[in-house]
Amino acid sequence: GAVVSQHPSRVICKSGTSVKIECRSLDFQATTMFWYRQFPKQSLMLMATSNEGSKATYEQGVEKDKFLINHASLTLSTLTVTSAHPEDSSFYICSARSGREGGETQYFGPGTRLLVL
Amino acid sequence: TQLLEQSPQFLSIQEGENLTVYCNSSSVFSSLQWYRQEPGEGPVLLVTVVTGGEVKKLKRLTFQFGDARKDSSLHITAAQPGDTGLYLCAGGNNDMRFGAGTRLTVKP
């Protein structure tokens, strides 16, 4: 199956700093990428959807100025958590899909665990 | 608000038992996916169901998509400790949203 990587896999940062997480599709072109957040013992919650070359669409309650998403190429999307706070500590997972429409399989990255001190 | 309701949320059984996990929604989906997630890892796709009434088998796992494409079930036969994990159903027409998950523990 298709492979999606994330970097870093784990990051610890101080409160107030910014953290960038990369999501790459390794063997296919990802027209659409998704970012999810998962708190302990909970399911994945969709944060935003990004299509290559256009602005991301954020879910209700997700601050677009705090969670900056860039999908500049067909194989790379980045999520930057700006001015991180302890409550932003979570497991961030990206997924990638080759098409813009539904019905295509999404492939998930291994996740990035963020701990904000 | 979860678009997809999963039940049960927790399930603890003995090795060898059978179990069924349900995923229900009031919405119609073009497709539904089932994933399994281990702690600290991303979800791994088990199956995608597309056609209403479709049944797919993956070794001891049987997946069914409801006729109206609003619900799905996962049945595991003769569960093994290696089946322990978080099972997630997900669906969407342009994006993918997850149910709350079923945390399965299979005791040896």
Tab-separated table of C-alpha atoms in Angstrom:
chain	number	residue	atom	x	y	z
A	1	GLY	CA	0.000	0.000	0.000
A	2	ALA	CA	0.889	3.655	-0.271
A	3	VAL	CA	3.264	5.134	2.279
A	4	VAL	CA	2.911	8.370	4.177
A	5	SER	CA	5.646	9.605	6.481
A	6	GLN	CA	5.654	12.214	9.216
A	7	HIS	CA	8.523	14.097	10.745
A	8	PRO	CA	9.324	14.409	13.537
A	9	SER	CA	7.773	11.410	15.229
A	10	ARG	CA	8.076	13.049	18.612
A	11	VAL	CA	8.772	16.617	19.683
A	12	ILE	CA	9.013	18.388	23.015
A	13	CYS	CA	8.962	22.160	23.074
A	14	LYS	CA	8.613	25.032	25.472
A	15	SER	CA	5.387	26.959	25.800
A	16	GLY	CA	5.263	29.885	23.384
A	17	THR	CA	7.442	28.360	20.699
A	18	SER	CA	6.314	27.169	17.266
A	19	VAL	CA	6.573	23.622	15.996
A	20	LYS	CA	6.456	22.440	12.396
A	21	ILE	CA	5.312	18.938	11.477
A	22	GLU	CA	5.899	17.550	7.992
A	23	CYS	CA	3.733	15.040	6.175
A	24	ARG	CA	5.015	13.409	2.999
A	25	SER	CA	3.469	10.975	0.549
A	26	LEU	CA	6.372	8.806	-0.535
A	27	ASP	CA	5.095	6.878	-3.532
A	28	PHE	CA	2.093	8.788	-4.835
A	29	GLN	CA	0.976	12.329	-5.473
A	30	ALA	CA	-1.354	13.535	-2.769
A	31	THR	CA	-3.816	16.020	-4.160
A	32	THR	CA	-5.534	16.230	-0.798
A	33	MET	CA	-4.074	15.953	2.676
A	34	PHE	CA	-5.826	15.913	6.016
A	35	TRP	CA	-4.643	16.764	9.502
A	36	TYR	CA	-6.095	15.094	12.568
A	37	ARG	CA	-5.543	15.483	16.277
A	38	GLN	CA	-5.984	12.684	18.788
A	39	PHE	CA	-6.060	13.154	22.546
A	40	PRO	CA	-5.377	10.212	24.876
A	41	LYS	CA	-8.040	7.528	24.780
A	42	GLN	CA	-10.033	9.444	22.175
A	43	SER	CA	-10.626	9.083	18.488
A	44	LEU	CA	-9.138	11.130	15.681
A	45	MET	CA	-10.676	14.546	15.175
A	46	LEU	CA	-10.343	16.195	11.791
A	47	MET	CA	-8.638	19.584	12.048
A	48	ALA	CA	-8.332	20.666	8.449
A	49	THR	CA	-8.349	19.580	4.834
A	50	SER	CA	-5.843	20.935	2.366
A	51	ASN	CA	-5.758	20.667	-1.394
A	52	GLU	CA	-2.460	21.257	-3.164
A	53	GLY	CA	-2.048	24.852	-4.182
A	54	SER	CA	-5.027	26.232	-2.292
A	55	LYS	CA	-5.849	27.354	1.216
A	56	ALA	CA	-6.750	24.790	3.818
A	57	THR	CA	-10.316	24.343	5.001
A	58	TYR	CA	-10.482	24.277	8.767
A	59	GLU	CA	-13.041	22.498	10.918
A	60	GLN	CA	-15.185	24.494	13.263
A	61	GLY	CA	-13.322	25.364	16.427
A	62	VAL	CA	-9.842	24.994	14.923
A	63	GLU	CA	-7.961	28.296	14.811
A	64	LYS	CA	-6.410	28.784	11.395
A	65	ASP	CA	-3.954	31.382	12.704
A	66	LYS	CA	-2.702	28.970	15.320
A	67	PHE	CA	-2.494	25.871	13.154
A	68	LEU	CA	-0.883	26.966	9.917
A	69	ILE	CA	-1.148	24.480	7.082
A	70	ASN	CA	0.861	24.640	3.890
A	71	HIS	CA	0.373	22.190	1.028
A	72	ALA	CA	2.816	23.595	-1.467
A	73	SER	CA	3.542	20.428	-3.398
A	74	LEU	CA	1.838	17.168	-4.296
A	75	THR	CA	3.979	15.242	-1.830
A	76	LEU	CA	4.353	17.574	1.132
A	77	SER	CA	2.075	19.261	3.617
A	78	THR	CA	3.208	20.989	6.784
A	79	LEU	CA	1.357	21.840	9.974
A	80	THR	CA	2.850	24.565	12.135
A	81	VAL	CA	1.571	24.929	15.665
A	82	THR	CA	2.282	28.555	16.501
A	83	SER	CA	2.829	29.791	20.051
A	84	ALA	CA	2.243	26.320	21.402
A	85	HIS	CA	0.714	25.859	24.833
A	86	PRO	CA	0.445	22.767	27.044
A	87	GLU	CA	-3.139	22.206	25.926
A	88	ASP	CA	-1.835	21.736	22.369
A	89	SER	CA	-0.029	18.610	23.511
A	90	SER	CA	-1.514	15.809	21.473
A	91	PHE	CA	-0.917	13.181	18.816
A	92	TYR	CA	-1.085	14.782	15.372
A	93	ILE	CA	-1.746	12.510	12.412
A	94	CYS	CA	-1.824	13.377	8.745
A	95	SER	CA	-3.342	11.442	5.902
A	96	ALA	CA	-3.055	11.751	2.161
A	97	ARG	CA	-5.335	10.967	-0.747
A	98	SER	CA	-4.561	11.002	-4.430
A	99	GLY	CA	-7.861	12.509	-5.526
A	100	ARG	CA	-9.946	15.545	-4.612
A	101	GLU	CA	-13.221	13.695	-4.505
A	102	GLY	CA	-14.396	11.089	-2.072
A	103	GLY	CA	-14.174	7.373	-2.707
A	104	GLU	CA	-10.404	7.218	-2.807
A	105	THR	CA	-8.481	5.605	-0.020
A	106	GLN	CA	-6.741	7.803	2.513
A	107	TYR	CA	-3.375	6.641	3.779
A	108	PHE	CA	-2.267	7.675	7.217
A	109	GLY	CA	1.078	8.720	8.542
A	110	PRO	CA	2.520	7.245	11.733
A	111	GLY	CA	1.705	10.342	13.761
A	112	THR	CA	3.685	12.988	15.640
A	113	ARG	CA	3.483	13.221	19.386
A	114	LEU	CA	3.774	16.805	20.575
A	115	LEU	CA	4.477	17.645	24.190
A	116	VAL	CA	4.445	21.296	25.174
A	117	LEU	CA	6.030	22.045	28.521
B	1	THR	CA	-20.694	15.727	17.468
B	2	GLN	CA	-19.660	12.349	16.088
B	3	LEU	CA	-21.029	11.721	12.647
B	4	LEU	CA	-20.375	8.046	13.173
B	5	GLU	CA	-21.457	6.232	16.314
B	6	GLN	CA	-19.505	3.177	17.284
B	7	SER	CA	-20.518	0.543	19.793
B	8	PRO	CA	-19.434	-0.804	22.093
B	9	GLN	CA	-16.765	1.657	23.146
B	10	PHE	CA	-14.924	-0.939	25.196
B	11	LEU	CA	-14.883	-4.689	24.844
B	12	SER	CA	-12.881	-7.198	26.859
B	13	ILE	CA	-13.183	-10.856	25.901
B	14	GLN	CA	-11.383	-14.171	26.240
B	15	GLU	CA	-9.313	-15.678	23.483
B	16	GLY	CA	-11.456	-17.766	21.176
B	17	GLU	CA	-14.658	-15.768	21.583
B	18	ASN	CA	-16.466	-14.037	18.740
B	19	LEU	CA	-17.403	-10.370	18.734
B	20	THR	CA	-19.137	-7.763	16.628
B	21	VAL	CA	-18.482	-4.035	16.517
B	22	TYR	CA	-21.039	-1.658	15.048
B	23	CYS	CA	-20.720	1.643	13.249
B	24	ASN	CA	-23.900	3.645	12.673
B	25	SER	CA	-24.776	6.970	11.151
B	26	SER	CA	-27.770	8.924	9.962
B	27	SER	CA	-25.786	9.961	6.893
B	28	VAL	CA	-25.232	8.043	3.684
B	29	PHE	CA	-21.595	7.442	2.795
B	30	SER	CA	-20.005	6.780	-0.552
B	31	SER	CA	-17.628	4.467	1.284
B	32	LEU	CA	-16.747	3.369	4.796
B	33	GLN	CA	-13.376	2.339	6.079
B	34	TRP	CA	-12.317	0.270	9.060
B	35	TYR	CA	-8.968	0.909	10.684
B	36	ARG	CA	-7.029	-0.597	13.527
B	37	GLN	CA	-4.743	1.578	15.606
B	38	GLU	CA	-2.012	0.534	18.007
B	39	PRO	CA	-0.912	2.921	20.784
B	40	GLY	CA	1.424	5.623	19.497
B	41	GLU	CA	0.906	4.746	15.857
B	42	GLY	CA	-1.251	5.935	13.007
B	43	PRO	CA	-4.370	4.008	11.949
B	44	VAL	CA	-3.826	1.103	9.592
B	45	LEU	CA	-6.481	0.457	6.974
B	46	LEU	CA	-8.209	-2.904	7.241
B	47	VAL	CA	-10.871	-2.602	4.573
B	48	THR	CA	-12.932	-0.222	2.472
B	49	VAL	CA	-16.569	-1.031	1.725
B	50	VAL	CA	-18.264	0.785	-1.093
B	51	THR	CA	-21.390	-1.040	-2.216
B	52	GLY	CA	-24.539	-1.258	-0.078
B	53	GLY	CA	-24.917	-4.799	1.296
B	54	GLU	CA	-21.296	-5.597	0.551
B	55	VAL	CA	-19.543	-8.221	2.673
B	56	LYS	CA	-15.761	-8.477	2.776
B	57	LYS	CA	-13.674	-11.041	4.582
B	58	LEU	CA	-10.120	-10.634	5.809
B	59	LYS	CA	-9.077	-13.911	7.450
B	60	ARG	CA	-11.089	-14.007	10.715
B	61	LEU	CA	-12.560	-10.535	10.160
B	62	THR	CA	-15.841	-10.048	8.318
B	63	PHE	CA	-16.982	-6.563	7.342
B	64	GLN	CA	-20.461	-5.671	6.197
B	65	PHE	CA	-21.816	-2.447	4.723
B	66	GLY	CA	-25.481	-1.779	5.282
B	67	ASP	CA	-27.857	-1.788	2.331
B	68	ALA	CA	-28.525	1.926	2.792
B	69	ARG	CA	-24.793	2.680	3.191
B	70	LYS	CA	-25.375	4.279	6.588
B	71	ASP	CA	-23.944	1.593	8.815
B	72	SER	CA	-21.348	-1.111	8.953
B	73	SER	CA	-20.252	-3.937	11.191
B	74	LEU	CA	-17.027	-5.760	11.927
B	75	HIS	CA	-17.224	-9.336	13.138
B	76	ILE	CA	-14.177	-11.150	14.483
B	77	THR	CA	-14.271	-14.908	14.789
B	78	ALA	CA	-12.181	-16.729	17.380
B	79	ALA	CA	-10.476	-13.599	18.647
B	80	GLN	CA	-6.789	-13.775	19.512
B	81	PRO	CA	-4.664	-11.596	21.821
B	82	GLY	CA	-3.057	-10.135	18.708
B	83	ASP	CA	-6.418	-8.634	17.774
B	84	THR	CA	-6.187	-6.285	20.756
B	85	GLY	CA	-6.315	-2.663	19.651
B	86	LEU	CA	-8.488	0.322	18.837
B	87	TYR	CA	-10.868	-0.314	15.953
B	88	LEU	CA	-12.100	2.757	14.144
B	89	CYS	CA	-14.682	3.179	11.461
B	90	ALA	CA	-14.408	6.199	9.227
B	91	GLY	CA	-16.452	7.647	6.448
B	92	GLY	CA	-16.996	10.736	4.438
B	93	ASN	CA	-17.914	11.892	1.028
B	94	ASN	CA	-15.071	14.363	0.542
B	95	ASP	CA	-13.217	14.094	3.810
B	96	MET	CA	-12.939	11.336	6.381
B	97	ARG	CA	-14.367	11.476	9.860
B	98	PHE	CA	-13.925	8.886	12.510
B	99	GLY	CA	-16.179	7.194	14.977
B	100	ALA	CA	-15.183	7.246	18.637
B	101	GLY	CA	-13.608	3.821	18.286
B	102	THR	CA	-13.944	0.465	19.998
B	103	ARG	CA	-11.129	-0.483	22.303
B	104	LEU	CA	-10.827	-4.269	22.156
B	105	THR	CA	-8.863	-6.349	24.642
B	106	VAL	CA	-8.503	-10.064	24.045
B	107	LYS	CA	-7.220	-11.939	27.058
B	108	PRO	CA	-5.220	-15.134	26.608
